Amino acid sequence: MITKKVNSVHEAIEGIDSGMTIMFGGFGLCGIPENTIAALVNKSISDLTCISNNAGVDDFGLGLLLQKKQIKKMISSYVGENAEFERQMLSGELEVELTPQGTLAERCRAAQAGIPAFFTPAGYGTEVAEGKEAREFNGKMHIMEEAFKADFSIVKAWKGDEAGNLIFKGTARNFNACMAGAGKITIAEVEELVPVGSLDPNQIHIPGIMVQRIFQGEKFEKRIEQRTVRKRS
């Protein structure tokens, strides 16, 4: 059995360099690869193109890369609650490609499946469709969207084994599932790394063939982006 295990986050991010395109799993702060992002913040790289649903908050996750001006372009579905993201976008310091959320997910899944492009009605007649091929299917107009081309895909899972098989927990499955295997190299950061054969095959969400490097993270903060509580009666 080929092992995908690497000994540290620093070994996992070897080969990531300036100017590359990187996918980051997670939704806001839910299920983000905390350790890997922190390691990239401390690495002397810049001009990154980041594909992520959004950039979370200013002082955590991708917000840390934005603060250090390491990101040249963000491909996301919305700005979210990251004030620095908004400021850089409005000032022209950051190139931003806003993409409908379903289209973003499907462009990841298409890359994962080896599908070069697909047609979707989402965005037709808006700025999203500018410069893209349009066709009519069943009386409705669709635009062609291409699969993402990323150098690295970085995901976070609950459990994984040394062969790269992954299990996600709850809503942290989000974009992690469709981004695994969607980059040339997929790095998986897991809370618990177990020997091959320890996972129930029926519970595995992503097979190890889609993962090239896996390591066990530490000190996960798992911050809550928007806390809503009920008033005491």
Coordinates of N, CA and C in Angstrom, one line a residue:
M1 N 0.8 -1.2 0.0 CA 0.0 0.0 0.0 C 0.9 1.2 0.0
I2 N 0.6 2.2 -0.9 CA 1.4 3.4 -1.0 C 0.8 4.3 0.1
T3 N 1.8 4.9 0.9 CA 1.4 5.8 1.9 C 1.5 7.2 1.4
K4 N 0.5 8.0 1.8 CA 0.4 9.4 1.4 C 0.8 10.3 2.5
K5 N 1.1 9.7 3.7 CA 1.4 10.5 4.9 C 2.7 11.3 4.8
V6 N 2.6 12.6 5.2 CA 3.8 13.4 5.3 C 3.9 13.8 6.8
N7 N 5.1 14.1 7.3 CA 5.4 14.3 8.7 C 5.0 15.6 9.3
S8 N 4.8 16.6 8.4 CA 4.4 17.9 9.0 C 3.7 18.8 7.9
V9 N 3.1 19.9 8.4 CA 2.5 20.8 7.4 C 3.5 21.4 6.5
H10 N 4.7 21.6 7.0 CA 5.8 22.2 6.1 C 6.2 21.3 5.0
E11 N 6.2 20.0 5.3 CA 6.5 19.0 4.2 C 5.3 18.9 3.2
A12 N 4.1 19.1 3.8 CA 2.9 19.1 2.9 C 2.8 20.2 1.9
I13 N 3.4 21.4 2.3 CA 3.2 22.5 1.3 C 4.5 22.7 0.5
E14 N 5.4 21.7 0.5 CA 6.5 21.8 -0.4 C 6.1 21.9 -1.9
G15 N 6.7 22.8 -2.6 CA 6.3 23.0 -4.0 C 5.3 24.1 -4.3
I16 N 4.7 24.6 -3.2 CA 3.8 25.7 -3.4 C 4.6 27.0 -3.5
D17 N 4.4 27.7 -4.6 CA 5.3 28.9 -4.9 C 4.4 30.0 -5.3
S18 N 5.1 31.2 -5.4 CA 4.4 32.4 -5.8 C 3.8 32.3 -7.2
G19 N 2.6 32.9 -7.4 CA 1.9 32.9 -8.7 C 1.1 31.7 -9.0
M20 N 1.0 30.7 -8.0 CA 0.2 29.5 -8.3 C -1.3 29.8 -8.0
T21 N -2.1 28.8 -8.5 CA -3.5 28.8 -8.2 C -3.8 27.7 -7.2
I22 N -4.5 28.1 -6.1 CA -4.7 27.1 -5.0 C -6.2 27.1 -4.7
M23 N -6.8 25.9 -4.5 CA -8.2 25.8 -4.0 C -8.1 25.6 -2.5
F24 N -9.0 26.2 -1.8 CA -9.1 26.0 -0.3 C -10.5 25.6 0.0
G25 N -10.6 24.4 0.6 CA -11.9 23.9 1.1 C -12.4 24.7 2.3
G26 N -13.7 24.5 2.6 CA -14.3 25.2 3.7 C -15.4 26.1 3.2
F27 N -16.2 26.6 4.2 CA -17.2 27.6 3.9 C -17.2 28.6 5.0
G28 N -16.6 29.8 4.7 CA -16.4 30.8 5.7 C -15.3 30.3 6.6
L29 N -15.6 29.9 7.9 CA -14.6 29.4 8.8 C -14.9 27.9 9.1
C30 N -15.9 27.3 8.5 CA -16.3 25.9 8.7 C -15.5 25.0 7.8
G31 N -14.7 24.2 8.4 CA -14.0 23.2 7.7 C -12.8 23.7 6.9
I32 N -12.2 24.8 7.3 CA -11.0 25.3 6.6 C -9.8 24.6 7.1
P33 N -8.8 24.5 6.2 CA -7.5 23.9 6.6 C -6.6 24.9 7.4
E34 N -6.9 25.0 8.6 CA -6.3 26.0 9.5 C -4.8 26.0 9.5
N35 N -4.2 24.8 9.7 CA -2.8 24.6 9.9 C -2.1 25.0 8.6
T36 N -2.6 24.5 7.5 CA -2.0 24.8 6.2 C -2.0 26.2 5.8
I37 N -3.1 26.9 6.0 CA -3.2 28.3 5.8 C -2.1 29.1 6.6
A38 N -2.1 28.7 7.9 CA -1.1 29.4 8.8 C 0.3 29.2 8.3
A39 N 0.6 28.0 7.8 CA 2.0 27.7 7.3 C 2.3 28.6 6.0
L40 N 1.3 28.7 5.2 CA 1.4 29.5 3.9 C 1.6 31.0 4.3
V41 N 1.0 31.5 5.3 CA 1.2 32.9 5.7 C 2.6 33.1 6.1
N42 N 3.3 32.1 6.7 CA 4.7 32.3 7.1 C 5.7 31.9 6.0
K43 N 5.2 31.6 4.8 CA 6.1 31.2 3.7 C 6.2 32.4 2.8
S44 N 7.4 32.7 2.3 CA 7.6 33.9 1.5 C 7.1 33.7 0.1
I45 N 5.7 33.7 -0.1 CA 5.1 33.6 -1.4 C 4.1 34.7 -1.6
S46 N 3.8 35.0 -2.8 CA 2.8 36.1 -3.1 C 2.2 35.8 -4.5
D47 N 1.3 36.7 -4.9 CA 0.7 36.7 -6.2 C -0.2 35.4 -6.4
L48 N -0.8 34.9 -5.3 CA -1.6 33.7 -5.4 C -2.9 34.0 -6.0
T49 N -3.5 33.0 -6.7 CA -4.9 33.0 -7.1 C -5.6 32.0 -6.2
C50 N -6.5 32.4 -5.4 CA -7.2 31.5 -4.4 C -8.6 31.3 -4.8
I51 N -9.0 30.0 -4.9 CA -10.4 29.6 -5.2 C -11.0 29.1 -3.9
S52 N -12.0 29.9 -3.4 CA -12.6 29.5 -2.1 C -14.0 30.2 -2.1
N53 N -14.9 29.5 -1.4 CA -16.3 30.1 -1.4 C -16.3 31.5 -1.0
N54 N -15.5 31.8 0.1 CA -15.3 33.2 0.5 C -14.1 33.2 1.4
A55 N -13.7 34.4 1.9 CA -12.4 34.4 2.6 C -12.6 34.6 4.1
G56 N -13.7 34.1 4.7 CA -13.9 34.1 6.1 C -13.8 35.5 6.7
V57 N -13.0 35.7 7.7 CA -12.9 36.9 8.5 C -11.5 37.5 8.4
D58 N -11.3 38.8 8.8 CA -10.1 39.5 8.7 C -8.9 38.8 9.3
D59 N -9.1 38.3 10.6 CA -7.9 37.8 11.3 C -7.8 36.3 11.5
F60 N -8.4 35.6 10.5 CA -8.3 34.1 10.6 C -8.5 33.5 9.2
G61 N -7.9 32.4 9.0 CA -8.1 31.7 7.7 C -7.5 32.5 6.5
L62 N -8.2 32.6 5.4 CA -7.6 33.3 4.2 C -7.5 34.8 4.5
G63 N -8.2 35.3 5.5 CA -8.0 36.7 5.8 C -6.6 37.0 6.2
L64 N -5.9 36.1 6.8 CA -4.4 36.3 7.1 C -3.6 36.4 5.9
L65 N -3.9 35.7 4.8 CA -3.1 35.8 3.6 C -3.5 37.1 2.9
L66 N -4.7 37.6 3.0 CA -5.1 38.9 2.5 C -4.4 40.0 3.2
Q67 N -4.3 39.9 4.5 CA -3.6 41.0 5.3 C -2.2 41.2 4.9
K68 N -1.5 40.1 4.5 CA -0.1 40.2 4.1 C 0.0 40.4 2.6
K69 N -1.1 40.7 1.9 CA -1.1 40.9 0.5 C -0.4 39.8 -0.3
Q70 N -0.7 38.6 0.1 CA -0.1 37.4 -0.6 C -1.0 36.9 -1.7
I71 N -2.3 37.4 -1.7 CA -3.2 37.0 -2.7 C -3.4 38.1 -3.8
K72 N -3.2 37.7 -5.0 CA -3.4 38.6 -6.2 C -4.9 38.6 -6.6
K73 N -5.5 37.4 -6.6 CA -6.8 37.2 -7.2 C -7.6 36.3 -6.3
M74 N -8.9 36.6 -6.0 CA -9.8 35.7 -5.3 C -10.9 35.3 -6.3
I75 N -11.2 34.0 -6.3 CA -12.3 33.5 -7.1 C -13.3 32.9 -6.0
S76 N -14.4 33.6 -5.8 CA -15.3 33.3 -4.7 C -16.7 33.5 -5.1
S77 N -17.7 33.1 -4.3 CA -19.1 33.3 -4.6 C -19.6 34.6 -3.9
Y78 N -18.9 35.0 -2.8 CA -19.3 36.3 -2.2 C -18.2 36.8 -1.3
V79 N -18.2 38.1 -0.9 CA -17.2 38.7 -0.1 C -17.3 38.2 1.4
G80 N -18.5 38.0 1.9 CA -18.6 37.5 3.2 C -18.4 38.7 4.2
E81 N -17.9 38.3 5.4 CA -17.8 39.4 6.4 C -16.3 39.8 6.6
N82 N -15.5 39.7 5.5 CA -14.1 40.0 5.6 C -14.0 41.5 5.1
A83 N -13.8 42.4 6.0 CA -13.7 43.8 5.7 C -12.5 44.1 4.8
E84 N -11.4 43.4 5.1 CA -10.2 43.7 4.3 C -10.3 43.2 2.9
F85 N -11.0 42.1 2.7 CA -11.4 41.6 1.4 C -12.2 42.6 0.6
E86 N -13.2 43.2 1.3 CA -14.0 44.2 0.6 C -13.2 45.5 0.3
R87 N -12.3 45.9 1.2 CA -11.5 47.1 1.0 C -10.6 46.9 -0.2
Q88 N -9.9 45.8 -0.2 CA -8.9 45.5 -1.3 C -9.7 45.4 -2.7
M89 N -10.9 44.8 -2.7 CA -11.6 44.7 -3.9 C -12.1 46.1 -4.4
L90 N -12.6 46.9 -3.5 CA -13.1 48.2 -3.9 C -12.0 49.2 -4.3
S91 N -10.8 49.0 -3.7 CA -9.7 49.9 -4.0 C -9.0 49.5 -5.2
G92 N -9.3 48.3 -5.7 CA -8.6 47.8 -6.9 C -7.3 47.1 -6.6
E93 N -7.0 46.9 -5.3 CA -5.7 46.2 -5.0 C -5.8 44.7 -5.2
L94 N -7.0 44.2 -5.2 CA -7.2 42.7 -5.4 C -8.2 42.5 -6.5
E95 N -7.8 41.6 -7.4 CA -8.6 41.1 -8.5 C -9.6 40.1 -8.0
V96 N -10.9 40.3 -8.2 CA -11.9 39.4 -7.7 C -12.8 38.9 -8.8
E97 N -13.0 37.6 -8.9 CA -14.0 37.0 -9.8 C -15.1 36.4 -9.0
L98 N -16.3 37.1 -8.9 CA -17.4 36.6 -8.2 C -18.2 35.6 -9.1
T99 N -18.4 34.4 -8.6 CA -19.1 33.3 -9.3 C -20.3 32.8 -8.5
P100 N -21.4 32.6 -9.2 CA -22.5 32.0 -8.5 C -22.1 30.7 -7.7
Q101 N -22.6 30.5 -6.5 CA -22.1 29.5 -5.6 C -22.2 28.1 -6.2
G102 N -23.3 27.8 -6.9 CA -23.5 26.5 -7.5 C -22.5 26.3 -8.6
T103 N -22.3 27.4 -9.4 CA -21.3 27.3 -10.5 C -19.9 27.1 -9.9
L104 N -19.6 27.7 -8.8 CA -18.3 27.5 -8.2 C -18.1 26.1 -7.8
A105 N -19.1 25.5 -7.2 CA -19.0 24.1 -6.8 C -18.9 23.2 -8.0
E106 N -19.6 23.5 -9.0 CA -19.6 22.6 -10.2 C -18.3 22.7 -10.9
R107 N -17.7 23.9 -11.0 CA -16.4 24.0 -11.6 C -15.3 23.2 -10.9
C108 N -15.5 23.1 -9.5 CA -14.6 22.3 -8.8 C -14.8 20.8 -9.1
R109 N -16.1 20.4 -9.1 CA -16.5 19.0 -9.3 C -16.1 18.6 -10.7
A110 N -16.2 19.5 -11.7 CA -15.8 19.2 -13.1 C -14.3 18.9 -13.1
A111 N -13.6 19.7 -12.5 CA -12.1 19.5 -12.4 C -11.8 18.2 -11.8
Q112 N -12.5 17.9 -10.7 CA -12.3 16.6 -10.0 C -12.6 15.4 -10.9
A113 N -13.6 15.5 -11.7 CA -14.1 14.4 -12.6 C -13.4 14.4 -13.9
G114 N -12.6 15.4 -14.2 CA -11.9 15.4 -15.5 C -12.8 16.0 -16.7
I115 N -13.8 16.7 -16.3 CA -14.7 17.3 -17.3 C -14.3 18.7 -17.6
P116 N -13.9 19.0 -18.9 CA -13.3 20.3 -19.2 C -14.3 21.5 -19.0
A117 N -15.6 21.3 -19.3 CA -16.5 22.4 -19.3 C -17.9 21.9 -19.2
F118 N -18.9 22.8 -18.9 CA -20.3 22.4 -18.8 C -21.1 23.6 -19.0
F119 N -22.4 23.4 -19.3 CA -23.4 24.6 -19.5 C -24.3 24.7 -18.3
T120 N -24.6 26.0 -17.9 CA -25.5 26.2 -16.8 C -26.3 27.5 -17.1
P121 N -27.5 27.5 -16.6 CA -28.3 28.8 -16.9 C -28.0 29.9 -15.9
A122 N -27.3 29.5 -14.8 CA -26.9 30.5 -13.8 C -26.0 31.6 -14.4
G123 N -26.4 32.9 -14.2 CA -25.6 34.0 -14.7 C -25.9 34.5 -16.1
Y124 N -26.7 33.8 -16.8 CA -27.0 34.2 -18.2 C -27.8 35.6 -18.1
G125 N -27.3 36.5 -19.0 CA -27.9 37.8 -19.0 C -27.3 38.8 -18.0
T126 N -26.3 38.3 -17.3 CA -25.6 39.2 -16.3 C -24.2 39.4 -16.7
E127 N -23.4 40.1 -15.8 CA -22.0 40.3 -16.1 C -21.2 39.0 -16.0
V128 N -21.8 38.0 -15.3 CA -21.1 36.7 -15.2 C -21.0 36.0 -16.6
A129 N -21.9 36.4 -17.5 CA -21.9 35.7 -18.9 C -21.0 36.4 -19.9
E130 N -20.5 37.6 -19.5 CA -19.7 38.3 -20.5 C -18.5 37.5 -21.0
G131 N -18.4 37.5 -22.3 CA -17.3 36.8 -23.0 C -17.4 35.3 -23.0
K132 N -18.5 34.7 -22.6 CA -18.7 33.3 -22.5 C -19.6 32.8 -23.6
E133 N -19.4 31.6 -24.0 CA -20.3 31.0 -25.0 C -21.6 30.7 -24.4
A134 N -22.7 31.0 -25.2 CA -24.1 30.7 -24.8 C -24.8 29.8 -25.8
R135 N -25.6 28.9 -25.2 CA -26.4 28.0 -26.1 C -27.7 27.8 -25.5
E136 N -28.7 27.5 -26.3 CA -30.0 27.2 -25.9 C -30.3 25.7 -25.7
F137 N -30.8 25.3 -24.6 CA -31.2 23.9 -24.3 C -32.6 23.9 -23.8
N138 N -33.5 23.2 -24.5 CA -34.9 23.0 -24.0 C -35.5 24.4 -23.8
G139 N -35.2 25.3 -24.7 CA -35.9 26.6 -24.7 C -35.3 27.6 -23.7
K140 N -34.2 27.2 -23.1 CA -33.6 28.1 -22.0 C -32.1 28.3 -22.4
M141 N -31.7 29.6 -22.2 CA -30.3 29.9 -22.5 C -29.4 29.5 -21.4
H142 N -28.2 29.0 -21.8 CA -27.2 28.6 -20.8 C -25.8 29.1 -21.2
I143 N -24.9 29.3 -20.3 CA -23.6 29.8 -20.6 C -22.6 28.6 -20.3
M144 N -21.5 28.6 -21.0 CA -20.5 27.6 -20.8 C -19.5 28.1 -19.7
E145 N -19.3 27.2 -18.7 CA -18.3 27.5 -17.7 C -17.2 26.4 -17.8
E146 N -16.0 26.8 -17.6 CA -14.8 25.9 -17.7 C -14.5 25.4 -16.3
A147 N -14.0 24.1 -16.2 CA -13.5 23.6 -15.0 C -12.3 24.4 -14.5
F148 N -12.1 24.4 -13.2 CA -11.0 25.1 -12.7 C -9.7 24.4 -13.0
K149 N -8.6 25.1 -13.1 CA -7.3 24.6 -13.3 C -6.4 25.1 -12.1
A150 N -6.2 24.2 -11.1 CA -5.5 24.6 -9.9 C -4.2 23.8 -9.8
D151 N -3.2 24.4 -9.3 CA -1.9 23.7 -9.0 C -2.0 22.8 -7.8
F152 N -2.7 23.4 -6.7 CA -2.9 22.6 -5.5 C -4.3 22.8 -5.0
S153 N -4.8 21.7 -4.4 CA -6.1 21.7 -3.7 C -5.9 21.4 -2.3
I154 N -6.3 22.2 -1.4 CA -6.0 22.0 0.0 C -7.4 21.8 0.8
V155 N -7.6 20.6 1.4 CA -8.8 20.3 2.0 C -8.6 19.9 3.5
K156 N -9.7 20.0 4.2 CA -9.6 19.6 5.6 C -10.7 18.6 5.9
A157 N -10.3 17.5 6.6 CA -11.2 16.4 6.9 C -11.2 16.0 8.4
W158 N -12.2 15.4 8.8 CA -12.3 14.9 10.2 C -11.3 13.8 10.5
K159 N -11.4 12.7 9.6 CA -10.5 11.6 9.8 C -10.0 11.2 8.4
G160 N -8.8 10.6 8.4 CA -8.2 10.1 7.2 C -7.2 9.0 7.6
D161 N -6.9 8.2 6.6 CA -5.9 7.2 6.8 C -4.7 7.4 6.0
E162 N -3.6 6.7 6.2 CA -2.4 6.9 5.5 C -2.4 6.7 4.0
A163 N -3.5 6.1 3.5 CA -3.6 6.0 2.1 C -4.4 7.2 1.4
G164 N -4.8 8.1 2.3 CA -5.5 9.3 1.8 C -7.0 9.2 1.8
N165 N -7.6 8.1 2.3 CA -9.0 8.1 2.3 C -9.5 9.1 3.4
L166 N -10.6 9.8 3.1 CA -11.1 10.9 3.9 C -12.5 10.7 4.3
I167 N -12.8 11.1 5.6 CA -14.2 11.2 6.1 C -14.4 12.6 6.6
F168 N -15.4 13.3 6.2 CA -15.8 14.6 6.6 C -16.8 14.5 7.7
K169 N -16.9 15.6 8.5 CA -17.9 15.6 9.6 C -18.9 16.7 9.4
G170 N -20.2 16.4 9.3 CA -21.2 17.4 9.3 C -21.1 18.4 8.1
T171 N -21.3 19.7 8.4 CA -21.3 20.7 7.4 C -19.9 21.0 6.9
A172 N -18.9 20.5 7.6 CA -17.5 20.7 7.2 C -17.2 20.0 5.9
R173 N -18.1 19.2 5.5 CA -18.0 18.5 4.2 C -18.0 19.5 3.0
N174 N -18.9 20.5 3.1 CA -19.1 21.6 2.1 C -18.2 21.5 0.9
F175 N -17.3 22.5 0.7 CA -16.5 22.5 -0.5 C -15.3 21.6 -0.5
N176 N -15.0 21.0 0.7 CA -13.9 20.1 0.8 C -14.1 18.9 -0.1
A177 N -15.3 18.4 -0.2 CA -15.6 17.2 -0.9 C -15.4 17.3 -2.4
C178 N -15.8 18.5 -3.0 CA -15.7 18.7 -4.4 C -14.3 19.2 -4.8
M179 N -13.5 19.7 -3.9 CA -12.2 20.2 -4.2 C -11.1 19.1 -4.1
A180 N -11.4 18.0 -3.3 CA -10.4 16.9 -3.2 C -10.3 16.3 -4.6
G181 N -9.0 16.3 -5.1 CA -8.8 15.7 -6.4 C -9.0 16.7 -7.5
A182 N -9.4 17.9 -7.2 CA -9.6 18.9 -8.3 C -8.4 19.7 -8.7
G183 N -7.3 19.6 -7.9 CA -6.1 20.3 -8.2 C -5.1 19.2 -8.7
K184 N -3.9 19.7 -9.2 CA -2.9 18.7 -9.7 C -2.4 17.9 -8.5
I185 N -2.3 18.6 -7.3 CA -1.9 17.9 -6.1 C -2.9 18.3 -5.0
T186 N -3.4 17.3 -4.3 CA -4.3 17.5 -3.2 C -3.6 17.3 -1.9
I187 N -3.7 18.2 -1.0 CA -3.2 18.1 0.3 C -4.4 18.0 1.3
A188 N -4.4 17.0 2.1 CA -5.5 16.8 3.1 C -4.9 17.0 4.5
E189 N -5.5 17.9 5.2 CA -5.2 18.2 6.6 C -6.3 17.5 7.4
V190 N -6.0 16.6 8.4 CA -7.0 15.9 9.1 C -6.9 16.1 10.6
E191 N -8.0 15.9 11.3 CA -7.9 16.0 12.8 C -7.4 14.7 13.4
E192 N -7.7 13.6 12.7 CA -7.2 12.3 13.2 C -6.7 11.5 12.0
L193 N -5.4 11.1 12.1 CA -4.8 10.2 11.0 C -4.6 8.8 11.6
V194 N -5.2 7.8 10.9 CA -5.2 6.5 11.4 C -4.6 5.5 10.4
P195 N -4.1 4.3 10.8 CA -3.5 3.4 9.8 C -4.5 2.9 8.8
V196 N -4.0 2.5 7.7 CA -4.9 1.9 6.6 C -5.6 0.7 7.2
G197 N -6.9 0.7 6.8 CA -7.8 -0.4 7.3 C -8.6 -0.1 8.5
S198 N -8.3 1.1 9.1 CA -9.0 1.5 10.3 C -10.4 2.1 10.0
L199 N -10.6 2.6 8.8 CA -11.8 3.3 8.5 C -12.8 2.3 7.9
D200 N -14.1 2.5 8.2 CA -15.1 1.7 7.6 C -15.3 2.1 6.1
P201 N -15.1 1.2 5.2 CA -15.1 1.6 3.8 C -16.5 2.3 3.4
N202 N -17.5 1.9 4.1 CA -18.9 2.5 3.8 C -19.0 3.9 4.3
Q203 N -18.1 4.4 5.1 CA -18.2 5.7 5.6 C -17.2 6.7 4.9
I204 N -16.4 6.2 4.0 CA -15.4 7.0 3.3 C -16.1 7.9 2.3
H205 N -15.8 9.2 2.4 CA -16.4 10.2 1.4 C -15.5 10.4 0.2
I206 N -14.2 10.4 0.4 CA -13.2 10.7 -0.7 C -12.2 9.5 -0.7
P207 N -12.1 8.8 -1.8 CA -11.1 7.7 -1.8 C -9.7 8.3 -1.9
G208 N -8.7 7.5 -1.4 CA -7.3 8.0 -1.3 C -6.7 8.3 -2.7
I209 N -7.2 7.8 -3.8 CA -6.6 8.0 -5.1 C -6.7 9.5 -5.4
M210 N -7.6 10.3 -4.8 CA -7.7 11.7 -5.1 C -6.8 12.6 -4.2
V211 N -6.0 11.9 -3.3 CA -5.2 12.7 -2.4 C -3.7 12.3 -2.5
Q212 N -2.8 13.3 -2.6 CA -1.4 13.0 -2.8 C -0.6 13.1 -1.5
R213 N -1.1 14.0 -0.6 CA -0.4 14.2 0.7 C -1.4 14.4 1.8
I214 N -1.1 13.8 3.0 CA -2.0 13.8 4.1 C -1.2 14.0 5.4
F215 N -1.7 14.8 6.3 CA -1.0 15.0 7.6 C -2.0 15.3 8.7
Q216 N -1.6 15.1 9.9 CA -2.5 15.4 11.0 C -2.2 16.8 11.5
G217 N -3.3 17.6 11.5 CA -3.1 19.0 12.0 C -3.2 19.0 13.6
E218 N -3.1 20.2 14.1 CA -3.1 20.3 15.6 C -3.7 21.7 16.0
K219 N -4.2 21.7 17.2 CA -4.7 23.0 17.8 C -5.7 23.7 16.9
F220 N -6.7 22.9 16.5 CA -7.7 23.5 15.6 C -8.6 24.4 16.5
E221 N -8.8 25.6 16.0 CA -9.6 26.6 16.8 C -11.1 26.4 16.5
K222 N -11.4 26.1 15.2 CA -12.8 25.9 14.8 C -13.7 27.1 15.2
R223 N -13.2 28.3 14.8 CA -14.0 29.5 15.2 C -15.4 29.5 14.5
I224 N -16.3 30.2 15.1 CA -17.6 30.4 14.6 C -17.7 31.8 14.0
E225 N -18.0 31.9 12.7 CA -18.0 33.2 12.0 C -19.2 34.1 12.5
Q226 N -20.3 33.5 12.6 CA -21.5 34.3 13.0 C -22.3 33.6 14.1
R227 N -22.1 34.0 15.3 CA -22.8 33.4 16.4 C -24.2 34.0 16.6
T228 N -25.2 33.1 16.6 CA -26.5 33.6 16.9 C -27.1 32.8 18.1
V229 N -27.5 33.6 19.1 CA -28.0 32.9 20.3 C -29.4 33.4 20.6
R230 N -30.2 32.6 21.3 CA -31.6 33.0 21.6 C -31.6 33.7 22.9
K231 N -32.3 34.8 23.0 CA -32.4 35.6 24.2 C -33.1 34.7 25.3
R232 N -32.6 34.9 26.5 CA -33.3 34.2 27.6 C -34.6 34.7 27.9
S233 N -35.6 33.9 28.1 CA -37.0 34.3 28.3 C -37.2 34.6 29.8

